[in-house]
Amino acid sequence: ASQDDRYTETFLWVGGAFLVSLALLALATAAAIRSDADRRRGERRFRTLVQESADVISVVDGTGMHQYVSPSTLAVMGYRPEELAGRPYQELLNPDDVERAMRIHRAIIQNPAQEVRFETRLRHADNTWHWHEIVARNMLADPTIRGIVFNHRDVTERRRFADQLAHEASHDALTGLANRAVFLQDLAQALLSADGLTWHTGVLFLDLNDFKGINDSWGHETGDAVLVTTAQVLQASVRGSDTVARVGGDEFGIVLAKIDEPRNAEDVAQRIISGLIKPIDAAGHTLQVSLSIGIAIQDQDTHDPDELLRQADLAMYKAKRCKGNSYQMFRADLDTAHTAGTPTVRELETAIAQQQLYLEYQPIVAIASGELLGAEALVRWRHPTLGTLGPLAFIPLAEDSGLIKPLGAWVLRSACAQVRRWQQGWSGDRGLALSVNLSPQQLEVPDLVDQVLRILDETGFAPHDLALEITENALVKEDIAIRVLAQLHDHGIRLALDDFGTGYSSLRYLTNLPVDILKLDRCFVTELDGTPEGSAVAEAVIRLSHVLRIDAIAEGIEDVGQANELAQLGYAVAQGYHFAKPLGPEAFEAILNQAVPRLPVVLDGPGVTCSAGGGPPRSSA
Ligand code: C2E
Ligand code: CA
Ligand code: CA
């Protein structure tokens, strides 16, 4: 009998063990003790089973050398059995799988008669790799077999299908990005592997601006194309180990695993914004899209994915205030307007009467030297139960309830009195300018002009040292506003257009109003990234100020790069965390007490000249 036949014989037993498990083996054994005819019939049946099996059945010796290979190998793998006979099965293994397969091989050797099941990639005759599911049994001790029996089948299709199902369950079909479930999972995982001390997890929450508008005016096909392109930009802006997910209709989330400082997350935001500065091609339309990005960074205390997400979401809403691309880092003080409940009108009334309000003063400085030029007064409320509230948490309430009138008067009186004391005690030979914010409703107070003049008189404050900051939306009732502001200006008080550039009618107001100062909104400072696109608005505003011969102040400078770029564009005066946060009176006095009051600035590079335009806020008074 040929070797082939001998093995086929063997499979009377092995095939039983394999294909129909031990029960069949028992059956076969039973068959063996039945009549000879029965036995031969049984043999034929199993021979057919092995020979015709769609599975590949092979027997290898202890070293892995093929002793027998079933004919089905040709159909399944493209090899004729004799091609493989006498060659080690290891030759067929994918190099990446060899190490693991060898471990499994040792386990098979060590565990005679035990079934071992595994999956691995094998090379087919046409040089393609296919996944095989292999069931192996060590029958080296079995005198009729003396080998390890492999029974395998090609499961490439099954795996591909399973992978596809898994991918579909975890990914967004349109953009191919991870979905919300994976995002949350990866975020939780990242938080576990970073301690918040040396390694942090960063979360970016991104929302397309006016996506509804895009859908409404260009159709859903275009909307889809915008989402796909945005997804590509996001993916291209992160490392392979980060997770980019589509977490809602036009919302995206990014998990930055293991970053060593918050700055890394801002760099990512900056890269994304740079990637979206140029118009994109979406289903045949050329569109300009922009994103609002909120960033939250894990610290020692945050290990809760939901909390980090909430922070990133909150920061994103702050970023929305800017019309174009912008990002905002979460800070604890953003929280005040949103958490811990909301104050009531009655409480606010009490607060004004009982001195629960207080002012902080944010330094306004010469951008190149850090020299202190003035301060903007910013109101806060020490609420008895809700803690310290920022103005965004109660100014709207004051405006709606009419309490803004007494509140505004209190702010102006307190700030003028305070700064006047500083001016008198300060031996320097320069004045100290004061900026105070004015709400739209205050412009409608019938005797506003008288009230302001009275306060200046009572506190001895010079009108030309005071700037009143108004936002464009303050000018809704234009005729009244123009009249009141013109009167104030006639008395020497300076007017600043706050948040300049974010409204729609900036330019028109400029021609109708006696404006002295433009305050470049923080949005346009965050857009600075060293490119002409990033500095377009900042540059336009400084040019405008030169043409109109008025001052410009850049707001919200948070780092030296921004300070540098603004100085190079010609800005001379600035305000922002890079120089100083809003300070309590004592902290502010500490600066005043320096021989030459200045804040630390680091400007690099030659050619930083700050003579053009601008000047200190009071220079043109
Ligand atoms: P605003 O007039 O634009 O004031 C600047 C705001 O930006 C302040 O927030 C300030 O803390 C913040 N800021 C300053 N530098 C930076 C920076 O580098 N980065 C960032 N991210 N932010 C910076 P604050 O104190 O929360 O005031 C918010 C707004 O509340 C003010 O915006 C102003 O419109 C209003 N407000 C403040 N005080 C008064 C007030 O007495 N009366 C009225 N009517 N409104 C006020
Ligand atoms: Ca302001
Ligand atoms: Ca502002």
XYZ file of C-alpha atoms and ligand atoms in Angstrom:
669
model
C 0.000 0.000 0.000
C 1.277 3.449 -0.803
C 2.105 5.879 1.967
C -1.005 7.671 0.952
C -3.152 4.682 1.603
C -1.500 4.044 4.926
C -2.422 7.502 6.084
C -5.895 7.261 4.709
C -6.200 4.154 6.791
C -4.983 6.091 9.777
C -7.658 8.594 9.247
C -10.169 5.995 9.970
C -9.203 7.038 13.474
C -7.906 10.518 13.210
C -10.613 11.759 10.921
C -13.077 10.511 13.458
C -11.344 12.285 16.270
C -11.157 15.371 14.246
C -14.212 15.848 12.246
C -16.820 14.411 14.454
C -14.809 14.369 17.677
C -14.480 11.601 20.170
C -17.950 10.244 19.757
C -17.089 9.227 16.240
C -13.807 7.784 17.411
C -15.767 5.578 19.757
C -18.085 4.711 16.918
C -15.115 3.829 14.733
C -13.660 1.697 17.468
C -16.986 -0.001 17.780
C -17.053 -0.456 14.027
C -13.645 -2.107 14.200
C -14.918 -4.849 16.454
C -17.914 -5.421 14.295
C -17.736 -7.539 11.261
C -14.983 -7.184 8.716
C -17.401 -6.040 6.085
C -18.695 -3.404 8.396
C -15.139 -2.310 9.086
C -14.312 -1.992 5.439
C -17.456 -0.016 4.834
C -16.516 2.255 7.717
C -13.019 2.665 6.349
C -14.355 3.648 2.967
C -16.657 6.142 4.536
C -13.879 7.841 6.502
C -11.470 7.625 3.600
C -14.010 9.521 1.580
C -14.469 11.899 4.462
C -10.770 12.747 4.601
C -10.165 12.652 0.874
C -13.235 14.685 0.017
C -13.083 16.975 3.037
C -13.053 20.611 2.175
C -10.666 20.949 5.109
C -6.970 20.456 4.629
C -5.698 17.627 6.733
C -2.002 17.164 7.228
C 0.273 15.214 9.498
C 3.662 16.559 10.525
C 6.401 15.008 12.619
C 7.771 16.479 15.857
C 9.877 19.021 13.963
C 7.023 20.105 11.726
C 7.990 18.161 8.581
C 5.003 17.208 6.443
C 4.360 13.455 6.428
C 0.971 13.549 4.821
C -1.080 16.216 3.113
C -4.630 15.630 1.981
C -5.602 16.160 -1.682
C -7.912 19.060 -0.782
C -4.737 21.139 -0.345
C -4.789 21.704 -4.069
C -8.265 23.185 -4.046
C -7.786 25.159 -0.848
C -4.194 26.342 -1.062
C -3.128 25.579 -4.610
C -0.423 23.048 -3.651
C -0.308 19.482 -4.871
C 0.217 17.248 -1.824
C 3.526 15.946 -3.106
C 4.865 19.509 -3.342
C 4.607 19.838 0.404
C 5.533 16.358 1.480
C 8.894 16.284 3.232
C 8.978 20.051 3.728
C 8.384 21.832 7.070
C 5.020 23.513 7.495
C 6.848 26.487 9.042
C 7.766 27.501 5.484
C 4.157 28.382 4.898
C 3.847 30.666 7.925
C 3.637 34.402 7.654
C 6.901 35.801 9.122
C 4.881 37.851 11.599
C 3.195 34.713 12.901
C 6.258 32.464 13.191
C 7.125 33.290 16.781
C 3.614 32.711 18.031
C 3.220 29.532 15.967
C 6.398 28.140 17.493
C 5.052 28.760 20.976
C 1.891 26.939 20.007
C 3.959 24.125 18.489
C 5.804 23.639 21.776
C 2.509 23.595 23.635
C 1.204 20.919 21.262
C 4.323 18.792 21.825
C 3.955 19.155 25.583
C 0.294 18.229 25.679
C -0.240 14.938 23.902
C -3.734 14.182 22.706
C -5.026 17.606 23.617
C -6.792 19.640 20.997
C -5.201 23.027 20.283
C -7.029 25.534 18.182
C -5.448 28.659 16.660
C -5.557 30.986 13.684
C -2.607 31.960 11.557
C -1.718 33.273 8.117
C -0.429 30.772 5.537
C 1.078 31.359 2.145
C -0.961 29.952 -0.713
C 0.611 28.756 -3.943
C -0.261 32.047 -5.661
C 1.809 33.877 -3.010
C -1.160 35.418 -1.238
C -1.678 35.247 2.519
C -4.782 33.579 3.873
C -5.992 33.171 7.407
C -6.413 29.550 8.448
C -8.149 28.183 11.451
C -6.152 25.166 12.596
C -7.109 22.455 15.008
C -4.054 20.483 15.999
C -3.690 17.301 17.994
C -0.480 15.654 19.079
C -0.766 11.965 18.175
C 2.980 11.328 18.120
C 2.479 8.594 20.704
C -0.246 6.909 18.697
C 1.515 4.007 16.893
C -0.843 4.201 13.928
C -0.191 7.912 13.348
C 3.094 9.017 14.945
C 2.507 12.596 14.056
C 0.803 15.854 14.824
C -2.436 16.105 12.948
C -3.487 19.452 11.579
C -6.980 20.078 10.335
C -7.332 23.501 8.810
C -9.597 25.582 6.716
C -9.352 28.960 5.042
C -11.215 31.522 7.192
C -10.025 34.658 5.403
C -13.511 35.566 4.227
C -15.024 34.972 7.648
C -12.377 37.152 9.275
C -12.796 39.869 6.712
C -16.502 39.862 7.322
C -16.035 39.893 11.091
C -13.530 42.745 10.791
C -15.945 44.632 8.618
C -18.761 44.117 11.105
C -16.523 45.264 13.940
C -15.437 48.267 11.903
C -19.005 49.168 11.041
C -20.043 48.868 14.655
C -17.247 51.159 15.780
C -16.909 53.589 12.914
C -18.895 56.277 11.226
C -19.882 55.117 7.755
C -19.594 58.522 6.106
C -16.211 59.709 7.330
C -14.625 56.410 8.346
C -13.743 57.965 11.710
C -14.278 56.199 15.028
C -17.750 56.655 16.467
C -18.835 58.043 19.808
C -18.640 54.687 21.600
C -15.028 54.133 20.559
C -14.207 57.738 21.400
C -15.487 57.321 24.969
C -13.742 53.989 25.311
C -10.398 55.358 24.085
C -10.766 58.401 26.309
C -11.336 56.233 29.382
C -8.357 54.100 28.402
C -6.117 57.127 27.862
C -7.082 58.567 31.242
C -6.113 55.306 32.897
C -2.669 55.260 31.335
C -1.794 58.908 32.070
C -1.325 60.242 35.600
C -2.107 63.895 34.941
C 1.327 64.842 36.265
C 3.974 63.961 33.710
C 1.596 62.646 31.116
C -1.768 64.124 30.335
C -4.731 63.217 28.228
C -6.042 65.994 26.043
C -9.567 66.171 24.676
C -10.609 68.341 21.770
C -14.278 68.920 21.127
C -14.906 70.371 17.685
C -18.022 71.767 16.102
C -18.410 72.990 12.522
C -19.648 76.557 12.412
C -22.948 77.038 10.609
C -23.116 73.494 9.266
C -26.883 73.814 9.081
C -26.451 76.792 6.787
C -24.197 74.754 4.497
C -26.746 71.938 4.337
C -29.641 74.324 3.769
C -28.046 76.352 1.030
C -25.943 73.736 -0.773
C -27.712 70.475 -0.100
C -26.867 67.362 1.846
C -24.404 66.013 -0.682
C -22.253 69.082 -0.139
C -22.775 68.813 3.605
C -21.512 65.241 3.504
C -18.481 66.245 1.473
C -17.689 68.954 4.033
C -17.808 66.380 6.825
C -15.536 64.026 4.915
C -12.971 66.734 4.148
C -13.060 67.978 7.726
C -12.470 64.428 8.933
C -9.413 64.196 6.680
C -7.992 67.445 8.002
C -8.487 66.273 11.593
C -6.883 62.926 10.930
C -3.916 64.568 9.257
C -3.380 66.848 12.255
C -2.817 64.164 14.887
C -0.497 61.248 15.597
C -1.430 57.690 14.717
C -1.992 56.878 18.392
C -4.642 59.586 18.834
C -8.341 58.924 18.307
C -10.339 61.096 15.951
C -14.069 60.455 16.158
C -17.287 61.787 14.760
C -19.374 62.120 17.888
C -22.463 63.802 16.469
C -23.875 65.310 13.273
C -21.307 68.050 12.811
C -19.370 67.380 16.009
C -15.996 65.725 16.267
C -13.908 64.608 19.211
C -10.201 63.931 19.480
C -8.405 62.055 22.231
C -4.761 63.023 22.519
C -3.179 60.210 24.449
C -0.049 60.914 26.467
C 0.859 64.512 25.823
C 3.465 66.060 28.091
C 2.079 69.575 28.209
C -1.157 71.419 27.386
C 0.691 73.347 24.691
C 0.697 70.151 22.574
C -3.089 70.208 22.456
C -3.079 73.845 21.368
C -0.585 72.979 18.650
C -2.986 70.354 17.339
C -5.837 72.902 17.351
C -3.589 75.330 15.507
C -2.677 72.703 12.910
C -6.346 71.900 12.341
C -7.176 75.577 11.898
C -4.297 76.006 9.436
C -5.638 73.006 7.532
C -9.035 74.672 7.159
C -7.910 78.183 6.304
C -8.055 77.587 2.558
C -11.475 77.034 0.951
C -12.325 73.387 0.414
C -13.856 71.682 -2.575
C -17.091 69.993 -1.545
C -19.164 68.194 -4.166
C -18.280 70.739 -6.815
C -18.715 73.797 -4.589
C -15.856 75.793 -3.181
C -16.656 76.559 0.429
C -14.996 78.166 3.387
C -15.689 76.174 6.515
C -14.576 76.850 10.049
C -14.488 75.035 13.362
C -14.919 76.000 16.981
C -12.624 73.938 19.165
C -12.778 73.429 22.915
C -9.791 71.877 24.690
C -9.640 70.203 28.079
C -6.557 68.702 29.665
C -6.513 66.066 32.340
C -4.911 67.131 35.585
C -4.268 65.215 38.785
C -7.892 65.533 39.813
C -9.706 64.682 36.596
C -9.877 61.028 35.778
C -13.502 61.074 34.795
C -14.076 60.985 31.019
C -17.459 62.676 31.349
C -16.014 65.563 33.316
C -13.252 66.122 30.778
C -15.777 66.018 27.951
C -18.011 68.499 29.742
C -15.045 70.856 30.124
C -14.076 70.546 26.457
C -17.694 71.123 25.461
C -17.964 74.212 27.631
C -14.711 75.578 26.210
C -16.055 74.891 22.711
C -19.098 77.070 23.420
C -16.766 79.853 24.496
C -14.827 79.449 21.268
C -18.100 79.733 19.281
C -18.202 83.382 20.192
C -15.569 83.939 17.543
C -17.086 83.727 14.097
C -14.268 81.952 12.278
C -11.902 79.183 13.301
C -11.020 79.449 16.946
C -10.079 77.391 19.926
C -10.459 77.871 23.630
C -8.701 76.072 26.426
C -10.927 75.135 29.358
C -10.249 77.135 32.507
C -11.984 76.790 35.833
C -13.324 80.342 35.607
C -15.254 79.476 32.427
C -17.321 77.319 34.659
C -18.828 80.094 36.726
C -21.401 81.048 34.155
C -22.624 77.513 33.777
C -22.456 75.522 36.954
C -23.409 75.896 40.567
C -26.876 77.185 39.729
C -27.884 80.656 38.695
C -28.209 83.703 40.884
C -31.550 85.484 41.206
C -32.440 89.125 40.627
C -33.149 89.564 44.331
C -29.723 88.211 45.226
C -28.114 90.593 42.747
C -30.014 93.485 44.276
C -28.677 92.526 47.701
C -25.197 92.072 46.254
C -25.066 95.642 44.957
C -26.339 97.014 48.268
C -24.144 94.837 50.479
C -20.877 95.176 48.628
C -20.637 91.595 47.459
C -19.335 92.882 44.134
C -15.683 93.670 43.683
C -13.364 94.680 40.871
C -10.277 93.191 39.378
C -7.912 95.183 37.204
C -6.246 93.705 34.191
C -3.046 95.525 33.215
C -2.830 97.144 29.802
C 0.802 97.313 28.733
C 3.224 98.498 26.065
C 3.708 95.335 24.066
C 7.461 95.705 23.549
C 8.589 96.853 26.995
C 5.847 95.532 29.252
C 5.490 99.012 30.694
C 2.221 99.432 32.566
C -0.049 101.941 30.850
C -3.441 101.345 32.400
C -6.036 98.846 33.511
C -9.421 97.493 32.523
C -11.816 97.138 35.451
C -13.660 93.801 35.430
C -16.455 93.112 37.872
C -16.877 89.920 39.946
C -19.403 88.795 42.504
C -18.557 86.988 45.714
C -21.858 85.125 45.928
C -22.728 83.819 49.418
C -23.594 80.300 48.243
C -22.492 79.961 44.619
C -18.927 81.115 45.135
C -17.155 83.640 42.957
C -19.044 84.475 39.782
C -17.574 86.028 36.664
C -19.403 88.817 34.846
C -20.799 86.477 32.209
C -22.772 84.760 34.974
C -24.647 87.868 36.083
C -24.231 90.812 33.685
C -26.988 89.446 31.419
C -29.236 89.140 34.482
C -28.387 92.714 35.467
C -29.153 93.882 31.936
C -32.498 92.116 31.765
C -33.621 93.276 35.184
C -32.533 96.875 34.893
C -30.068 96.409 37.738
C -27.256 97.171 35.292
C -27.868 100.871 36.002
C -26.971 100.824 39.726
C -24.370 98.119 39.060
C -22.723 100.118 36.290
C -22.690 103.241 38.456
C -21.086 101.291 41.296
C -18.391 99.884 38.979
C -17.552 103.282 37.526
C -17.418 104.991 40.931
C -15.303 102.257 42.551
C -12.897 101.984 39.644
C -12.396 105.740 39.321
C -11.858 106.076 43.079
C -9.364 103.219 43.146
C -7.350 104.263 40.121
C -7.338 107.867 41.284
C -5.754 106.725 44.569
C -3.140 104.822 42.593
C -2.421 107.781 40.354
C -1.866 109.995 43.388
C 0.342 107.508 45.188
C 2.368 106.636 42.159
C 5.571 108.637 41.859
C 5.982 107.863 38.172
C 5.539 110.775 35.831
C 2.939 109.144 33.652
C -0.750 108.830 34.156
C -2.592 105.570 34.590
C -5.486 104.989 32.201
C -8.689 103.253 33.196
C -11.057 101.319 30.964
C -14.600 100.543 32.136
C -17.148 98.442 30.266
C -20.522 99.913 29.444
C -23.612 97.833 28.701
C -26.023 98.831 25.936
C -28.756 99.419 28.508
C -26.607 101.973 30.263
C -26.619 104.148 27.178
C -30.369 104.467 27.619
C -30.152 105.803 31.159
C -31.600 109.291 30.589
C -29.007 111.085 32.693
C -26.005 108.854 31.911
C -23.815 111.760 30.872
C -24.590 113.669 34.079
C -24.035 110.563 36.141
C -20.613 109.922 34.631
C -19.558 113.536 35.011
C -20.717 113.523 38.635
C -18.648 110.426 39.398
C -15.567 111.932 37.735
C -16.074 115.060 39.750
C -16.577 113.227 43.061
C -13.536 111.035 42.600
C -11.348 113.689 41.040
C -10.721 111.488 38.032
C -9.529 113.166 34.814
C -11.914 112.502 31.898
C -9.085 111.900 29.439
C -7.777 109.065 31.673
C -11.078 107.238 31.323
C -12.078 105.050 28.382
C -15.575 103.628 28.169
C -15.657 100.316 26.332
C -18.707 99.537 24.276
C -19.393 96.552 22.073
C -21.078 96.882 18.735
C -24.276 95.325 19.930
C -24.399 98.191 22.422
C -25.191 100.375 19.484
C -28.466 98.851 18.494
C -30.478 101.957 19.260
C -28.102 103.872 17.148
C -29.493 107.375 17.306
C -29.567 107.478 21.115
C -26.177 105.837 21.392
C -24.536 108.213 18.952
C -25.906 111.251 20.770
C -24.870 110.028 24.242
C -21.439 108.888 23.159
C -20.794 112.129 21.309
C -21.632 114.073 24.491
C -19.305 111.947 26.610
C -16.585 112.392 24.034
C -17.093 116.153 24.074
C -16.287 116.055 27.771
C -12.932 114.465 27.029
C -13.890 110.880 27.826
C -12.406 108.349 25.422
C -14.444 105.707 23.650
C -13.222 102.221 22.875
C -14.923 99.790 20.499
C -14.668 96.515 22.392
C -14.437 93.069 20.775
C -13.682 94.835 17.524
C -14.087 92.751 14.393
C -16.589 90.221 15.699
C -19.705 92.205 14.765
C -21.044 92.962 11.355
C -21.278 96.705 11.382
C -17.914 97.666 12.789
C -16.942 99.857 9.902
C -20.167 101.827 9.717
C -20.012 102.703 13.417
C -16.486 103.884 12.970
C -17.605 106.596 10.610
C -20.533 107.673 12.805
C -18.928 107.609 16.222
C -16.119 109.516 17.864
C -14.099 106.363 18.528
C -10.646 106.709 20.097
C -9.595 103.091 20.539
C -10.181 99.811 18.725
C -9.842 96.714 20.871
C -8.911 93.853 18.579
C -10.930 90.878 19.767
C -9.180 87.867 21.258
C -10.548 85.700 18.406
C -8.158 87.306 15.952
C -5.254 86.913 18.324
C -5.846 83.160 18.596
C -5.921 83.004 14.791
C -2.319 84.209 14.559
C -0.135 81.355 13.408
C 2.635 83.052 11.496
C 0.784 82.838 8.179
C -0.679 85.755 6.216
C -4.150 84.126 6.452
C -3.903 83.870 10.232
C -2.989 87.525 10.665
C -5.362 88.974 8.052
C -7.854 90.548 10.484
C -5.246 91.702 13.001
C -3.395 93.396 10.178
C -6.513 95.002 8.722
C -7.440 96.435 12.132
C -4.023 97.969 12.819
C -4.024 99.497 9.317
C -7.487 100.908 9.928
C -6.329 102.448 13.191
C -3.442 104.108 11.370
C -5.693 105.508 8.685
C -8.194 106.831 11.237
C -5.387 107.978 13.536
C -6.808 106.214 16.554
C -5.303 103.741 18.990
C -5.468 99.982 18.826
C -5.222 97.537 21.705
C -4.811 93.828 21.110
C -6.734 91.725 23.629
C -6.244 88.227 24.946
C -2.537 87.739 24.236
C -1.695 84.431 25.840
C 1.796 83.675 24.634
C 5.000 85.220 23.440
C 4.458 84.092 19.844
C 1.265 86.124 19.655
C 2.941 89.126 21.318
C 5.745 88.951 18.775
C 3.495 88.703 15.790
C 1.311 91.589 16.975
C 4.373 93.762 17.632
C 5.616 92.992 14.151
C 2.228 93.940 12.688
C 2.584 97.314 14.424
C 0.552 96.897 17.618
C 1.988 98.909 20.487
C -0.503 98.211 23.270
C -1.794 94.935 24.548
C -3.705 93.113 27.250
C -3.816 89.421 28.046
C -2.780 86.572 30.296
C 0.710 86.589 28.786
C 1.296 89.880 30.593
C -1.109 89.555 33.507
C -4.492 88.145 34.449
C -7.080 90.442 35.986
C -5.630 91.244 39.428
C -6.990 92.168 42.822
C -5.955 95.639 44.098
C -3.040 94.328 46.200
C -1.510 92.386 43.338
C -1.954 95.384 41.085
C -0.259 97.633 43.639
C 2.700 95.253 43.764
C 3.331 96.091 40.122
C 2.793 99.804 40.701
C 5.385 99.736 43.473
C 8.161 98.712 41.123
C 10.574 101.521 40.231
C 9.387 101.355 36.638
C 6.110 99.471 36.675
C 6.329 96.852 33.987
C 5.344 93.293 33.391
C 7.745 90.637 32.229
C 7.755 90.409 28.463
C 9.868 88.275 26.244
C 10.022 89.458 22.711
C 12.522 87.899 20.432
C 14.176 88.766 17.194
C 15.536 92.026 15.898
C 13.309 94.456 14.107
C 10.559 94.508 16.704
C 9.661 98.128 16.428
C 6.653 99.446 18.173
C 6.556 103.058 17.171
C 3.939 102.777 14.486
C 0.456 103.990 15.378
C -1.141 103.016 18.636
C 0.550 104.561 21.584
C -0.649 104.277 25.119
C -4.386 104.457 25.572
C -4.312 108.020 26.833
C -1.802 109.421 24.335
C -4.213 111.267 22.110
C -6.344 112.750 24.860
P -14.284 91.989 27.827
O -14.595 93.429 28.005
O -13.904 91.537 26.455
O -13.160 91.663 28.877
C -12.070 90.844 28.645
C -12.354 89.473 29.136
O -11.339 88.608 28.632
C -12.280 89.338 30.665
O -13.143 88.282 31.056
C -10.854 88.909 30.864
O -10.654 88.213 32.067
C -10.644 88.001 29.682
N -9.262 87.920 29.303
C -8.293 88.827 29.463
N -7.121 88.397 28.978
C -7.365 87.170 28.482
C -6.544 86.177 27.837
O -5.338 86.349 27.632
N -7.134 85.039 27.461
C -8.460 84.810 27.684
N -8.956 83.653 27.303
N -9.253 85.707 28.283
C -8.709 86.874 28.671
P -14.214 88.524 32.172
O -13.613 89.258 33.297
O -14.848 87.218 32.429
O -15.238 89.503 31.493
C -16.100 89.042 30.522
C -16.919 90.178 29.941
O -17.837 90.668 30.921
C -16.092 91.355 29.550
O -15.512 91.088 28.316
C -17.132 92.447 29.539
O -17.821 92.438 28.310
C -18.090 92.018 30.634
N -17.850 92.831 31.825
C -16.876 92.705 32.732
N -17.000 93.664 33.701
C -18.063 94.399 33.348
C -18.697 95.566 33.923
O -18.290 96.104 34.939
N -19.788 96.048 33.275
C -20.278 95.501 32.144
N -21.319 96.034 31.583
N -19.709 94.420 31.577
C -18.604 93.882 32.166
Ca -13.860 95.202 27.681
Ca -13.152 92.613 24.709
